[in-house]
CSV table of C-alpha atoms in Angstrom, one decimal:
chain,number,residue,atom,x,y,z
A,1,MET,CA,139.8,207.6,115.2
A,2,MET,CA,137.2,205.3,113.8
A,3,LYS,CA,139.8,202.7,112.9
A,4,ARG,CA,141.0,202.7,116.5
A,5,LEU,CA,137.5,202.3,117.8
A,6,ILE,CA,136.9,199.3,115.5
A,7,LEU,CA,140.2,197.8,116.5
A,8,VAL,CA,139.3,198.1,120.2
A,9,ILE,CA,135.9,196.5,119.6
A,10,ILE,CA,137.5,193.6,117.7
A,11,MET,CA,140.0,193.0,120.5
A,12,MET,CA,137.3,193.0,123.1
A,13,ILE,CA,135.2,190.5,121.2
A,14,SER,CA,138.2,188.3,120.7
A,15,THR,CA,139.2,188.4,124.3
A,16,LEU,CA,135.7,187.5,125.5
A,17,GLY,CA,135.5,184.6,122.9
A,18,VAL,CA,138.8,183.1,124.1
A,19,TYR,CA,137.7,183.4,127.8
A,20,SER,CA,134.3,181.8,127.0
A,21,PHE,CA,136.1,178.9,125.2
A,22,LYS,CA,138.5,178.3,128.1
A,23,MET,CA,135.6,178.2,130.6
A,24,ASN,CA,133.7,175.7,128.5
A,25,ALA,CA,136.8,173.5,128.1
A,26,ILE,CA,137.4,173.3,131.8
A,27,ASP,CA,133.8,172.3,132.5
A,28,ALA,CA,133.5,169.8,129.7
A,29,LYS,CA,133.1,166.1,130.4
A,30,LYS,CA,136.2,164.1,129.5
A,31,THR,CA,136.6,160.4,128.9
A,32,SER,CA,139.6,158.2,129.6
A,33,TYR,CA,140.6,155.3,131.8
A,34,ALA,CA,141.0,155.1,135.6
A,35,SER,CA,143.1,152.8,137.8
A,36,TYR,CA,143.5,152.5,141.5
A,37,TYR,CA,146.3,152.9,144.0
A,38,HIS,CA,148.0,149.8,145.4
A,39,ASP,CA,147.8,149.4,149.2
A,40,LYS,CA,151.5,150.1,149.6
A,41,PHE,CA,150.8,153.8,149.2
A,42,ASN,CA,148.6,154.0,152.3
A,43,GLY,CA,150.1,156.4,154.8
A,44,ARG,CA,152.4,158.1,152.3
A,45,LYS,CA,152.3,161.8,151.5
A,46,THR,CA,150.5,162.9,148.4
A,47,ALA,CA,151.7,165.7,146.2
A,48,SER,CA,149.2,168.0,147.9
A,49,GLY,CA,150.7,167.2,151.3
A,50,GLU,CA,147.8,165.1,152.5
A,51,ILE,CA,148.4,161.6,153.9
A,52,PHE,CA,147.0,159.0,151.4
A,53,ASP,CA,144.2,156.8,152.7
A,54,ASN,CA,142.9,154.1,150.3
A,55,ALA,CA,139.6,154.2,152.3
A,56,LYS,CA,138.8,157.8,151.3
A,57,PHE,CA,137.3,158.9,148.0
A,58,THR,CA,140.3,160.7,146.4
A,59,ALA,CA,142.1,160.6,143.1
A,60,ALA,CA,145.2,161.8,141.3
A,61,ASN,CA,145.2,163.8,138.0
A,62,ARG,CA,148.0,165.5,136.2
A,63,THR,CA,146.4,168.9,135.7
A,64,LEU,CA,143.3,169.5,137.9
A,65,PRO,CA,143.9,171.8,140.9
A,66,PHE,CA,144.2,170.1,144.3
A,67,GLY,CA,140.9,170.1,146.2
A,68,THR,CA,138.8,169.9,142.9
A,69,ASN,CA,135.8,167.6,143.3
A,70,ILE,CA,135.0,165.5,140.2
A,71,LYS,CA,132.2,163.1,139.4
A,72,VAL,CA,133.6,159.9,137.8
A,73,THR,CA,131.2,157.7,135.9
A,74,ASN,CA,132.1,154.1,134.9
A,75,LEU,CA,131.2,153.9,131.3
A,76,ASN,CA,130.6,150.1,131.5
A,77,ASN,CA,127.9,150.2,134.2
A,78,GLY,CA,126.9,153.8,134.7
A,79,LYS,CA,127.9,153.9,138.4
A,80,GLU,CA,129.1,157.2,139.7
A,81,VAL,CA,131.3,158.5,142.5
A,82,ILE,CA,132.6,161.9,143.6
A,83,VAL,CA,136.3,162.1,144.4
A,84,LYS,CA,138.6,164.9,145.5
A,85,ILE,CA,141.9,165.5,143.6
A,86,ASN,CA,144.7,165.4,146.1
A,87,ASP,CA,147.6,164.0,144.1
A,88,ARG,CA,149.4,164.1,140.8
A,89,GLY,CA,149.5,161.3,138.3
A,90,PRO,CA,148.9,158.8,136.8
A,91,TYR,CA,152.1,158.8,134.8
A,92,HIS,CA,150.8,156.5,132.1
A,93,SER,CA,149.6,158.1,128.9
A,94,SER,CA,146.4,155.9,128.6
A,95,ARG,CA,144.9,156.9,132.0
A,96,ALA,CA,143.7,160.3,133.3
A,97,LEU,CA,142.9,159.2,136.9
A,98,ASP,CA,144.4,157.1,139.7
A,99,MET,CA,141.6,156.6,142.2
A,100,SER,CA,141.7,155.4,145.8
A,101,LYS,CA,140.7,151.7,146.2
A,102,ALA,CA,137.4,152.7,148.0
A,103,ALA,CA,136.4,155.0,145.2
A,104,PHE,CA,137.3,152.6,142.4
A,105,ASP,CA,135.5,149.7,144.2
A,106,GLU,CA,132.4,152.0,144.5
A,107,ILE,CA,132.0,152.1,140.7
A,108,GLY,CA,134.0,149.1,139.4
A,109,ASP,CA,135.7,145.8,140.2
A,110,THR,CA,139.1,146.0,141.7
A,111,GLY,CA,139.8,142.6,140.1
A,112,ARG,CA,140.3,144.6,136.9
A,113,GLY,CA,143.1,147.1,136.8
A,114,THR,CA,141.5,149.8,134.8
A,115,ILE,CA,138.0,150.9,133.7
A,116,PRO,CA,136.8,153.4,131.1
A,117,VAL,CA,135.4,156.5,132.7
A,118,GLU,CA,133.9,159.9,132.1
A,119,TYR,CA,134.7,162.6,134.5
A,120,GLU,CA,133.6,166.2,135.1
A,121,ILE,CA,134.2,168.9,137.7
A,122,VAL,CA,131.4,169.4,140.2
A,123,ASP,CA,130.8,172.2,142.7
């Protein structure tokens, strides 16, 4: 009986530890590179079903749920913008975000194709 009780306690502690680790991993800040959408995508449907508009503050990410708001910080100048995830991509291994042109222009120079960024989920 005592062995069974100890086993149950160990399983509960393990479960809570894994849950706690997953929650921290989701909320953690991540660094990568971001690019922006070409104008030719204006008016096309995104993976979420929304119509893409380069004037709105939106972005694409491969794994974050649609509708998630994230704060993106340009690591070169410290400027920040909040964007909503409404599409999947980018499909280039060196980038984590494709941003609308308006959002990219808010924190960086569209004359450059990519910028180093830090991003995190916000409420």
